[in-house]
Amino acid sequence: AQIPTVFDEVIGLDGQIGEYAVIAKRKGTTWYVAAMTNWTARDLTITFPMLTEGTHQAEVFADGVNADRDANDYTKTLQTIKRGDTPKIHLAPGGGWSAIIK
């Protein structure tokens, strides 16, 4: 319910056709970043070139340890991030990762 249906800006951050995608969408001053993979588990490093200077609060949803067997298994964390950060994320087979950054 927190995610809008219309955005002010959309940026492709990373991806390979048929393999995985990392996309950032902005509505106002809030960024919605998402990553998804095909049926291959993978580790990615995400960058945030679209963020303004300073620190930002991120509500992060990531695949849980059993996400490859139970699509409802996820973790939710609150993190502080900034423009130059490059967090590493793990995507389970058919999995994903998302963040709401304010």
mmCIF file of N, CA, C and O in Angstrom:
data_model
loop_
_atom_site.group_PDB
_atom_site.id
_atom_site.type_symbol
_atom_site.label_atom_id
_atom_site.label_comp_id
_atom_site.label_asym_id
_atom_site.label_seq_id
_atom_site.Cartn_x
_atom_site.Cartn_y
_atom_site.Cartn_z
ATOM 1 N N ALA A 1 0.811 -1.191 0.000
ATOM 2 C CA ALA A 1 0.000 0.000 0.000
ATOM 3 C C ALA A 1 0.861 1.265 0.000
ATOM 4 O O ALA A 1 0.373 2.312 -0.343
ATOM 5 N N GLN A 2 2.144 1.148 0.378
ATOM 6 C CA GLN A 2 3.026 2.311 0.420
ATOM 7 C C GLN A 2 3.567 2.696 -0.954
ATOM 8 O O GLN A 2 4.113 3.780 -1.109
ATOM 9 N N ILE A 3 3.446 1.820 -1.934
ATOM 10 C CA ILE A 3 4.074 2.059 -3.229
ATOM 11 C C ILE A 3 3.071 2.684 -4.185
ATOM 12 O O ILE A 3 2.007 2.117 -4.450
ATOM 13 N N PRO A 4 3.427 3.860 -4.745
ATOM 14 C CA PRO A 4 2.513 4.524 -5.685
ATOM 15 C C PRO A 4 2.427 3.772 -7.013
ATOM 16 O O PRO A 4 3.262 2.909 -7.309
ATOM 17 N N THR A 5 1.455 4.120 -7.821
ATOM 18 C CA THR A 5 1.301 3.493 -9.137
ATOM 19 C C THR A 5 1.831 4.372 -10.261
ATOM 20 O O THR A 5 2.009 3.895 -11.374
ATOM 21 N N VAL A 6 2.071 5.646 -9.980
ATOM 22 C CA VAL A 6 2.616 6.580 -10.962
ATOM 23 C C VAL A 6 3.863 7.216 -10.354
ATOM 24 O O VAL A 6 3.864 7.604 -9.188
ATOM 25 N N PHE A 7 4.937 7.332 -11.162
ATOM 26 C CA PHE A 7 6.204 7.838 -10.662
ATOM 27 C C PHE A 7 6.658 9.061 -11.449
ATOM 28 O O PHE A 7 6.247 9.275 -12.582
ATOM 29 N N ASP A 8 7.548 9.869 -10.829
ATOM 30 C CA ASP A 8 8.093 11.060 -11.467
ATOM 31 C C ASP A 8 9.332 10.743 -12.306
ATOM 32 O O ASP A 8 9.651 11.467 -13.245
ATOM 33 N N GLU A 9 10.038 9.672 -11.956
ATOM 34 C CA GLU A 9 11.285 9.323 -12.631
ATOM 35 C C GLU A 9 11.556 7.831 -12.463
ATOM 36 O O GLU A 9 11.272 7.265 -11.411
ATOM 37 N N VAL A 10 12.105 7.204 -13.501
ATOM 38 C CA VAL A 10 12.474 5.788 -13.458
ATOM 39 C C VAL A 10 13.881 5.649 -14.012
ATOM 40 O O VAL A 10 14.196 6.191 -15.072
ATOM 41 N N ILE A 11 14.751 4.912 -13.291
ATOM 42 C CA ILE A 11 16.138 4.725 -13.706
ATOM 43 C C ILE A 11 16.475 3.238 -13.633
ATOM 44 O O ILE A 11 16.236 2.589 -12.615
ATOM 45 N N GLY A 12 17.061 2.711 -14.687
ATOM 46 C CA GLY A 12 17.596 1.351 -14.657
ATOM 47 C C GLY A 12 18.992 1.400 -14.057
ATOM 48 O O GLY A 12 19.863 2.096 -14.572
ATOM 49 N N LEU A 13 19.221 0.704 -12.957
ATOM 50 C CA LEU A 13 20.514 0.748 -12.286
ATOM 51 C C LEU A 13 21.457 -0.367 -12.737
ATOM 52 O O LEU A 13 22.671 -0.188 -12.764
ATOM 53 N N ASP A 14 20.903 -1.535 -13.068
ATOM 54 C CA ASP A 14 21.734 -2.669 -13.465
ATOM 55 C C ASP A 14 20.821 -3.731 -14.051
ATOM 56 O O ASP A 14 19.617 -3.723 -13.828
ATOM 57 N N GLY A 15 21.384 -4.670 -14.792
ATOM 58 C CA GLY A 15 20.598 -5.784 -15.285
ATOM 59 C C GLY A 15 21.178 -6.421 -16.521
ATOM 60 O O GLY A 15 22.070 -5.863 -17.166
ATOM 61 N N GLN A 16 20.671 -7.600 -16.813
ATOM 62 C CA GLN A 16 20.972 -8.330 -18.030
ATOM 63 C C GLN A 16 19.667 -8.959 -18.487
ATOM 64 O O GLN A 16 18.963 -9.596 -17.680
ATOM 65 N N ILE A 17 19.354 -8.809 -19.773
ATOM 66 C CA ILE A 17 18.093 -9.315 -20.308
ATOM 67 C C ILE A 17 17.953 -10.806 -20.005
ATOM 68 O O ILE A 17 18.854 -11.590 -20.276
ATOM 69 N N GLY A 18 16.822 -11.172 -19.446
ATOM 70 C CA GLY A 18 16.527 -12.556 -19.117
ATOM 71 C C GLY A 18 17.222 -13.085 -17.871
ATOM 72 O O GLY A 18 17.023 -14.235 -17.494
ATOM 73 N N GLU A 19 18.046 -12.263 -17.221
ATOM 74 C CA GLU A 19 18.798 -12.714 -16.057
ATOM 75 C C GLU A 19 18.340 -12.015 -14.774
ATOM 76 O O GLU A 19 17.876 -12.659 -13.853
ATOM 77 N N TYR A 20 18.508 -10.688 -14.720
ATOM 78 C CA TYR A 20 18.125 -9.932 -13.524
ATOM 79 C C TYR A 20 17.937 -8.464 -13.889
ATOM 80 O O TYR A 20 18.357 -8.014 -14.954
ATOM 81 N N ALA A 21 17.286 -7.727 -12.996
ATOM 82 C CA ALA A 21 17.059 -6.296 -13.203
ATOM 83 C C ALA A 21 17.097 -5.579 -11.859
ATOM 84 O O ALA A 21 16.656 -6.125 -10.845
ATOM 85 N N VAL A 22 17.661 -4.362 -11.867
ATOM 86 C CA VAL A 22 17.651 -3.481 -10.700
ATOM 87 C C VAL A 22 17.146 -2.129 -11.188
ATOM 88 O O VAL A 22 17.749 -1.523 -12.078
ATOM 89 N N ILE A 23 16.036 -1.663 -10.620
ATOM 90 C CA ILE A 23 15.371 -0.450 -11.083
ATOM 91 C C ILE A 23 15.064 0.466 -9.898
ATOM 92 O O ILE A 23 14.695 -0.006 -8.826
ATOM 93 N N ALA A 24 15.209 1.771 -10.115
ATOM 94 C CA ALA A 24 14.847 2.772 -9.106
ATOM 95 C C ALA A 24 13.746 3.659 -9.672
ATOM 96 O O ALA A 24 13.827 4.093 -10.821
ATOM 97 N N LYS A 25 12.725 3.914 -8.867
ATOM 98 C CA LYS A 25 11.620 4.789 -9.253
ATOM 99 C C LYS A 25 11.443 5.847 -8.178
ATOM 100 O O LYS A 25 11.513 5.539 -6.994
ATOM 101 N N ARG A 26 11.197 7.094 -8.615
ATOM 102 C CA ARG A 26 11.049 8.195 -7.663
ATOM 103 C C ARG A 26 9.650 8.786 -7.747
ATOM 104 O O ARG A 26 9.114 9.021 -8.824
ATOM 105 N N LYS A 27 9.082 9.033 -6.576
ATOM 106 C CA LYS A 27 7.827 9.785 -6.442
ATOM 107 C C LYS A 27 8.091 10.857 -5.405
ATOM 108 O O LYS A 27 8.359 10.555 -4.232
ATOM 109 N N GLY A 28 8.095 12.126 -5.828
ATOM 110 C CA GLY A 28 8.457 13.204 -4.916
ATOM 111 C C GLY A 28 9.912 13.064 -4.527
ATOM 112 O O GLY A 28 10.783 12.976 -5.375
ATOM 113 N N THR A 29 10.183 12.983 -3.229
ATOM 114 C CA THR A 29 11.557 12.824 -2.754
ATOM 115 C C THR A 29 11.852 11.403 -2.289
ATOM 116 O O THR A 29 12.926 11.128 -1.770
ATOM 117 N N THR A 30 10.910 10.492 -2.476
ATOM 118 C CA THR A 30 11.079 9.098 -2.052
ATOM 119 C C THR A 30 11.458 8.224 -3.240
ATOM 120 O O THR A 30 10.853 8.321 -4.305
ATOM 121 N N TRP A 31 12.479 7.376 -3.034
ATOM 122 C CA TRP A 31 12.919 6.432 -4.056
ATOM 123 C C TRP A 31 12.467 5.022 -3.681
ATOM 124 O O TRP A 31 12.538 4.624 -2.527
ATOM 125 N N TYR A 32 12.035 4.288 -4.684
ATOM 126 C CA TYR A 32 11.629 2.897 -4.551
ATOM 127 C C TYR A 32 12.585 2.085 -5.428
ATOM 128 O O TYR A 32 12.577 2.236 -6.649
ATOM 129 N N VAL A 33 13.433 1.286 -4.806
ATOM 130 C CA VAL A 33 14.446 0.519 -5.536
ATOM 131 C C VAL A 33 14.093 -0.954 -5.432
ATOM 132 O O VAL A 33 13.745 -1.445 -4.350
ATOM 133 N N ALA A 34 14.181 -1.672 -6.553
ATOM 134 C CA ALA A 34 13.844 -3.095 -6.550
ATOM 135 C C ALA A 34 14.815 -3.870 -7.427
ATOM 136 O O ALA A 34 15.293 -3.371 -8.438
ATOM 137 N N ALA A 35 15.089 -5.094 -7.007
ATOM 138 C CA ALA A 35 15.909 -6.020 -7.783
ATOM 139 C C ALA A 35 15.178 -7.345 -7.852
ATOM 140 O O ALA A 35 14.511 -7.749 -6.898
ATOM 141 N N MET A 36 15.284 -8.016 -8.994
ATOM 142 C CA MET A 36 14.705 -9.345 -9.132
ATOM 143 C C MET A 36 15.583 -10.175 -10.044
ATOM 144 O O MET A 36 16.316 -9.638 -10.875
ATOM 145 N N THR A 37 15.531 -11.488 -9.860
ATOM 146 C CA THR A 37 16.353 -12.401 -10.652
ATOM 147 C C THR A 37 15.485 -13.487 -11.285
ATOM 148 O O THR A 37 14.336 -13.685 -10.886
ATOM 149 N N ASN A 38 16.080 -14.181 -12.256
ATOM 150 C CA ASN A 38 15.400 -15.341 -12.833
ATOM 151 C C ASN A 38 15.530 -16.501 -11.834
ATOM 152 O O ASN A 38 15.615 -16.258 -10.634
ATOM 153 N N TRP A 39 15.609 -17.715 -12.287
ATOM 154 C CA TRP A 39 15.673 -18.848 -11.361
ATOM 155 C C TRP A 39 17.094 -19.174 -10.926
ATOM 156 O O TRP A 39 17.351 -20.240 -10.381
ATOM 157 N N THR A 40 18.011 -18.241 -11.153
ATOM 158 C CA THR A 40 19.395 -18.408 -10.717
ATOM 159 C C THR A 40 19.645 -17.514 -9.513
ATOM 160 O O THR A 40 19.443 -16.298 -9.602
ATOM 161 N N ALA A 41 20.075 -18.109 -8.409
ATOM 162 C CA ALA A 41 20.439 -17.299 -7.237
ATOM 163 C C ALA A 41 21.654 -16.464 -7.609
ATOM 164 O O ALA A 41 22.504 -16.899 -8.392
ATOM 165 N N ARG A 42 21.738 -15.242 -7.076
ATOM 166 C CA ARG A 42 22.895 -14.404 -7.389
ATOM 167 C C ARG A 42 23.113 -13.373 -6.297
ATOM 168 O O ARG A 42 22.208 -13.036 -5.554
ATOM 169 N N ASP A 43 24.352 -12.900 -6.249
ATOM 170 C CA ASP A 43 24.734 -11.817 -5.350
ATOM 171 C C ASP A 43 25.033 -10.598 -6.206
ATOM 172 O O ASP A 43 25.749 -10.703 -7.208
ATOM 173 N N LEU A 44 24.475 -9.469 -5.839
ATOM 174 C CA LEU A 44 24.656 -8.221 -6.586
ATOM 175 C C LEU A 44 25.168 -7.133 -5.651
ATOM 176 O O LEU A 44 24.926 -7.167 -4.452
ATOM 177 N N THR A 45 25.829 -6.159 -6.236
ATOM 178 C CA THR A 45 26.212 -4.947 -5.517
ATOM 179 C C THR A 45 25.368 -3.820 -6.089
ATOM 180 O O THR A 45 25.366 -3.600 -7.303
ATOM 181 N N ILE A 46 24.643 -3.133 -5.230
ATOM 182 C CA ILE A 46 23.750 -2.058 -5.669
ATOM 183 C C ILE A 46 24.424 -0.709 -5.424
ATOM 184 O O ILE A 46 25.100 -0.532 -4.403
ATOM 185 N N THR A 47 24.210 0.220 -6.344
ATOM 186 C CA THR A 47 24.681 1.592 -6.153
ATOM 187 C C THR A 47 23.476 2.515 -6.153
ATOM 188 O O THR A 47 22.412 2.168 -6.658
ATOM 189 N N PHE A 48 23.646 3.692 -5.590
ATOM 190 C CA PHE A 48 22.555 4.660 -5.475
ATOM 191 C C PHE A 48 22.966 6.018 -6.047
ATOM 192 O O PHE A 48 22.984 7.017 -5.333
ATOM 193 N N PRO A 49 23.281 6.106 -7.342
ATOM 194 C CA PRO A 49 23.749 7.377 -7.912
ATOM 195 C C PRO A 49 22.675 8.459 -7.927
ATOM 196 O O PRO A 49 22.988 9.644 -8.048
ATOM 197 N N MET A 50 21.423 8.084 -7.765
ATOM 198 C CA MET A 50 20.319 9.043 -7.843
ATOM 199 C C MET A 50 20.048 9.753 -6.520
ATOM 200 O O MET A 50 19.330 10.742 -6.487
ATOM 201 N N LEU A 51 20.632 9.275 -5.418
ATOM 202 C CA LEU A 51 20.377 9.890 -4.115
ATOM 203 C C LEU A 51 21.095 11.228 -3.981
ATOM 204 O O LEU A 51 22.181 11.416 -4.525
ATOM 205 N N THR A 52 20.494 12.126 -3.242
ATOM 206 C CA THR A 52 21.140 13.399 -2.935
ATOM 207 C C THR A 52 22.177 13.178 -1.842
ATOM 208 O O THR A 52 22.194 12.136 -1.181
ATOM 209 N N GLU A 53 23.047 14.142 -1.651
ATOM 210 C CA GLU A 53 24.067 14.044 -0.594
ATOM 211 C C GLU A 53 23.389 13.955 0.771
ATOM 212 O O GLU A 53 22.258 14.392 0.951
ATOM 213 N N GLY A 54 24.106 13.397 1.739
ATOM 214 C CA GLY A 54 23.563 13.231 3.083
ATOM 215 C C GLY A 54 23.104 11.811 3.313
ATOM 216 O O GLY A 54 23.267 10.929 2.463
ATOM 217 N N THR A 55 22.507 11.586 4.468
ATOM 218 C CA THR A 55 22.043 10.245 4.802
ATOM 219 C C THR A 55 20.546 10.112 4.551
ATOM 220 O O THR A 55 19.802 11.088 4.616
ATOM 221 N N HIS A 56 20.144 8.892 4.259
ATOM 222 C CA HIS A 56 18.747 8.581 3.965
ATOM 223 C C HIS A 56 18.352 7.338 4.759
ATOM 224 O O HIS A 56 19.173 6.469 5.010
ATOM 225 N N GLN A 57 17.091 7.255 5.112
ATOM 226 C CA GLN A 57 16.549 6.083 5.798
ATOM 227 C C GLN A 57 15.948 5.147 4.754
ATOM 228 O O GLN A 57 15.183 5.586 3.898
ATOM 229 N N ALA A 58 16.272 3.861 4.859
ATOM 230 C CA ALA A 58 15.755 2.870 3.922
ATOM 231 C C ALA A 58 15.041 1.758 4.675
ATOM 232 O O ALA A 58 15.572 1.211 5.635
ATOM 233 N N GLU A 59 13.852 1.453 4.227
ATOM 234 C CA GLU A 59 13.107 0.295 4.711
ATOM 235 C C GLU A 59 13.341 -0.803 3.678
ATOM 236 O O GLU A 59 12.904 -0.685 2.539
ATOM 237 N N VAL A 60 14.084 -1.847 4.055
ATOM 238 C CA VAL A 60 14.556 -2.863 3.110
ATOM 239 C C VAL A 60 13.838 -4.187 3.326
ATOM 240 O O VAL A 60 13.737 -4.680 4.451
ATOM 241 N N PHE A 61 13.373 -4.765 2.219
ATOM 242 C CA PHE A 61 12.755 -6.086 2.216
ATOM 243 C C PHE A 61 13.637 -7.003 1.377
ATOM 244 O O PHE A 61 13.901 -6.701 0.211
ATOM 245 N N ALA A 62 14.120 -8.096 1.965
ATOM 246 C CA ALA A 62 15.042 -8.997 1.271
ATOM 247 C C ALA A 62 14.587 -10.439 1.428
ATOM 248 O O ALA A 62 13.841 -10.783 2.350
ATOM 249 N N ASP A 63 15.075 -11.302 0.527
ATOM 250 C CA ASP A 63 14.775 -12.723 0.618
ATOM 251 C C ASP A 63 15.253 -13.278 1.951
ATOM 252 O O ASP A 63 16.357 -12.968 2.401
ATOM 253 N N GLY A 64 14.427 -14.103 2.579
ATOM 254 C CA GLY A 64 14.820 -14.786 3.805
ATOM 255 C C GLY A 64 15.634 -16.025 3.486
ATOM 256 O O GLY A 64 15.816 -16.393 2.312
ATOM 257 N N VAL A 65 16.109 -16.714 4.507
ATOM 258 C CA VAL A 65 16.975 -17.876 4.306
ATOM 259 C C VAL A 65 16.274 -19.027 3.583
ATOM 260 O O VAL A 65 16.921 -19.833 2.923
ATOM 261 N N ASN A 66 14.962 -19.109 3.691
ATOM 262 C CA ASN A 66 14.217 -20.181 3.024
ATOM 263 C C ASN A 66 13.407 -19.693 1.825
ATOM 264 O O ASN A 66 12.481 -20.362 1.383
ATOM 265 N N ALA A 67 13.754 -18.536 1.287
ATOM 266 C CA ALA A 67 12.982 -17.945 0.188
ATOM 267 C C ALA A 67 12.951 -18.817 -1.059
ATOM 268 O O ALA A 67 12.008 -18.745 -1.841
ATOM 269 N N ASP A 68 13.971 -19.655 -1.256
ATOM 270 C CA ASP A 68 13.970 -20.537 -2.424
ATOM 271 C C ASP A 68 12.928 -21.649 -2.312
ATOM 272 O O ASP A 68 12.550 -22.255 -3.313
ATOM 273 N N ARG A 69 12.423 -21.902 -1.103
ATOM 274 C CA ARG A 69 11.398 -22.926 -0.885
ATOM 275 C C ARG A 69 10.057 -22.342 -0.452
ATOM 276 O O ARG A 69 9.028 -22.982 -0.574
ATOM 277 N N ASP A 70 10.081 -21.131 0.102
ATOM 278 C CA ASP A 70 8.868 -20.489 0.614
ATOM 279 C C ASP A 70 8.880 -19.021 0.210
ATOM 280 O O ASP A 70 9.628 -18.227 0.771
ATOM 281 N N ALA A 71 8.066 -18.680 -0.772
ATOM 282 C CA ALA A 71 8.052 -17.314 -1.304
ATOM 283 C C ALA A 71 7.642 -16.274 -0.263
ATOM 284 O O ALA A 71 7.859 -15.083 -0.460
ATOM 285 N N ASN A 72 7.057 -16.697 0.829
ATOM 286 C CA ASN A 72 6.650 -15.767 1.882
ATOM 287 C C ASN A 72 7.761 -15.473 2.886
ATOM 288 O O ASN A 72 7.557 -14.709 3.824
ATOM 289 N N ASP A 73 8.934 -16.095 2.727
ATOM 290 C CA ASP A 73 10.033 -15.904 3.659
ATOM 291 C C ASP A 73 10.853 -14.684 3.238
ATOM 292 O O ASP A 73 11.492 -14.682 2.184
ATOM 293 N N TYR A 74 10.796 -13.638 4.056
ATOM 294 C CA TYR A 74 11.550 -12.422 3.783
ATOM 295 C C TYR A 74 11.975 -11.772 5.092
ATOM 296 O O TYR A 74 11.473 -12.117 6.155
ATOM 297 N N THR A 75 12.910 -10.846 4.976
ATOM 298 C CA THR A 75 13.316 -10.066 6.140
ATOM 299 C C THR A 75 13.024 -8.596 5.864
ATOM 300 O O THR A 75 13.045 -8.153 4.713
ATOM 301 N N LYS A 76 12.769 -7.857 6.921
ATOM 302 C CA LYS A 76 12.539 -6.416 6.818
ATOM 303 C C LYS A 76 13.494 -5.744 7.800
ATOM 304 O O LYS A 76 13.518 -6.094 8.982
ATOM 305 N N THR A 77 14.285 -4.801 7.297
ATOM 306 C CA THR A 77 15.221 -4.071 8.149
ATOM 307 C C THR A 77 15.143 -2.583 7.840
ATOM 308 O O THR A 77 14.714 -2.184 6.756
ATOM 309 N N LEU A 78 15.555 -1.783 8.796
ATOM 310 C CA LEU A 78 15.701 -0.345 8.599
ATOM 311 C C LEU A 78 17.192 -0.050 8.542
ATOM 312 O O LEU A 78 17.939 -0.502 9.412
ATOM 313 N N GLN A 79 17.613 0.680 7.519
ATOM 314 C CA GLN A 79 19.025 0.965 7.325
ATOM 315 C C GLN A 79 19.228 2.434 7.007
ATOM 316 O O GLN A 79 18.345 3.083 6.454
ATOM 317 N N THR A 80 20.404 2.927 7.332
ATOM 318 C CA THR A 80 20.803 4.268 6.936
ATOM 319 C C THR A 80 21.758 4.119 5.761
ATOM 320 O O THR A 80 22.724 3.350 5.842
ATOM 321 N N ILE A 81 21.475 4.812 4.656
ATOM 322 C CA ILE A 81 22.338 4.729 3.484
ATOM 323 C C ILE A 81 22.659 6.119 2.972
ATOM 324 O O ILE A 81 21.984 7.092 3.310
ATOM 325 N N LYS A 82 23.685 6.209 2.135
ATOM 326 C CA LYS A 82 24.022 7.464 1.475
ATOM 327 C C LYS A 82 24.432 7.179 0.040
ATOM 328 O O LYS A 82 24.621 6.020 -0.350
ATOM 329 N N ARG A 83 24.590 8.209 -0.719
ATOM 330 C CA ARG A 83 24.824 8.112 -2.157
ATOM 331 C C ARG A 83 25.973 7.172 -2.529
ATOM 332 O O ARG A 83 25.868 6.398 -3.450
ATOM 333 N N GLY A 84 27.097 7.209 -1.850
ATOM 334 C CA GLY A 84 28.262 6.407 -2.211
ATOM 335 C C GLY A 84 28.244 4.973 -1.721
ATOM 336 O O GLY A 84 29.144 4.196 -2.041
ATOM 337 N N ASP A 85 27.235 4.576 -0.967
ATOM 338 C CA ASP A 85 27.175 3.218 -0.437
ATOM 339 C C ASP A 85 26.999 2.197 -1.568
ATOM 340 O O ASP A 85 26.362 2.491 -2.587
ATOM 341 N N THR A 86 27.570 1.004 -1.370
ATOM 342 C CA THR A 86 27.435 -0.077 -2.343
ATOM 343 C C THR A 86 27.144 -1.390 -1.614
ATOM 344 O O THR A 86 28.001 -2.266 -1.538
ATOM 345 N N PRO A 87 25.933 -1.528 -1.085
ATOM 346 C CA PRO A 87 25.617 -2.756 -0.352
ATOM 347 C C PRO A 87 25.561 -3.976 -1.275
ATOM 348 O O PRO A 87 25.190 -3.867 -2.447
ATOM 349 N N LYS A 88 25.949 -5.112 -0.739
ATOM 350 C CA LYS A 88 25.832 -6.376 -1.451
ATOM 351 C C LYS A 88 24.524 -7.030 -1.021
ATOM 352 O O LYS A 88 24.199 -7.049 0.158
ATOM 353 N N ILE A 89 23.784 -7.528 -1.996
ATOM 354 C CA ILE A 89 22.520 -8.190 -1.694
ATOM 355 C C ILE A 89 22.529 -9.597 -2.281
ATOM 356 O O ILE A 89 23.216 -9.864 -3.272
ATOM 357 N N HIS A 90 21.781 -10.486 -1.665
ATOM 358 C CA HIS A 90 21.636 -11.849 -2.172
ATOM 359 C C HIS A 90 20.201 -12.033 -2.644
ATOM 360 O O HIS A 90 19.255 -11.704 -1.929
ATOM 361 N N LEU A 91 20.054 -12.573 -3.856
ATOM 362 C CA LEU A 91 18.742 -12.892 -4.400
ATOM 363 C C LEU A 91 18.616 -14.403 -4.500
ATOM 364 O O LEU A 91 19.457 -15.060 -5.120
ATOM 365 N N ALA A 92 17.593 -14.959 -3.889
ATOM 366 C CA ALA A 92 17.316 -16.391 -3.983
ATOM 367 C C ALA A 92 16.809 -16.697 -5.392
ATOM 368 O O ALA A 92 16.400 -15.782 -6.125
ATOM 369 N N PRO A 93 16.804 -17.958 -5.824
ATOM 370 C CA PRO A 93 16.244 -18.290 -7.134
ATOM 371 C C PRO A 93 14.805 -17.770 -7.251
ATOM 372 O O PRO A 93 13.978 -18.034 -6.385
ATOM 373 N N GLY A 94 14.529 -16.990 -8.277
ATOM 374 C CA GLY A 94 13.204 -16.396 -8.445
ATOM 375 C C GLY A 94 12.907 -15.323 -7.417
ATOM 376 O O GLY A 94 11.766 -14.911 -7.262
ATOM 377 N N GLY A 95 13.922 -14.830 -6.742
ATOM 378 C CA GLY A 95 13.724 -13.911 -5.621
ATOM 379 C C GLY A 95 13.875 -12.451 -5.974
ATOM 380 O O GLY A 95 14.026 -12.057 -7.128
ATOM 381 N N GLY A 96 13.844 -11.640 -4.924
ATOM 382 C CA GLY A 96 13.928 -10.208 -5.124
ATOM 383 C C GLY A 96 14.364 -9.474 -3.881
ATOM 384 O O GLY A 96 14.574 -10.067 -2.818
ATOM 385 N N TRP A 97 14.506 -8.176 -4.036
ATOM 386 C CA TRP A 97 14.949 -7.271 -2.975
ATOM 387 C C TRP A 97 14.307 -5.938 -3.272
ATOM 388 O O TRP A 97 14.155 -5.548 -4.436
ATOM 389 N N SER A 98 13.889 -5.190 -2.243
ATOM 390 C CA SER A 98 13.326 -3.866 -2.481
ATOM 391 C C SER A 98 13.616 -2.956 -1.292
ATOM 392 O O SER A 98 13.845 -3.419 -0.181
ATOM 393 N N ALA A 99 13.599 -1.659 -1.575
ATOM 394 C CA ALA A 99 13.835 -0.664 -0.528
ATOM 395 C C ALA A 99 13.001 0.577 -0.812
ATOM 396 O O ALA A 99 12.849 0.985 -1.969
ATOM 397 N N ILE A 100 12.493 1.162 0.245
ATOM 398 C CA ILE A 100 11.833 2.468 0.179
ATOM 399 C C ILE A 100 12.789 3.431 0.871
ATOM 400 O O ILE A 100 13.062 3.286 2.055
ATOM 401 N N ILE A 101 13.317 4.380 0.103
ATOM 402 C CA ILE A 101 14.363 5.269 0.608
ATOM 403 C C ILE A 101 13.823 6.687 0.703
ATOM 404 O O ILE A 101 13.382 7.258 -0.288
ATOM 405 N N LYS A 102 13.910 7.243 1.911
ATOM 406 C CA LYS A 102 13.425 8.615 2.144
ATOM 407 C C LYS A 102 14.566 9.497 2.591
ATOM 408 O O LYS A 102 15.521 9.089 3.157
#
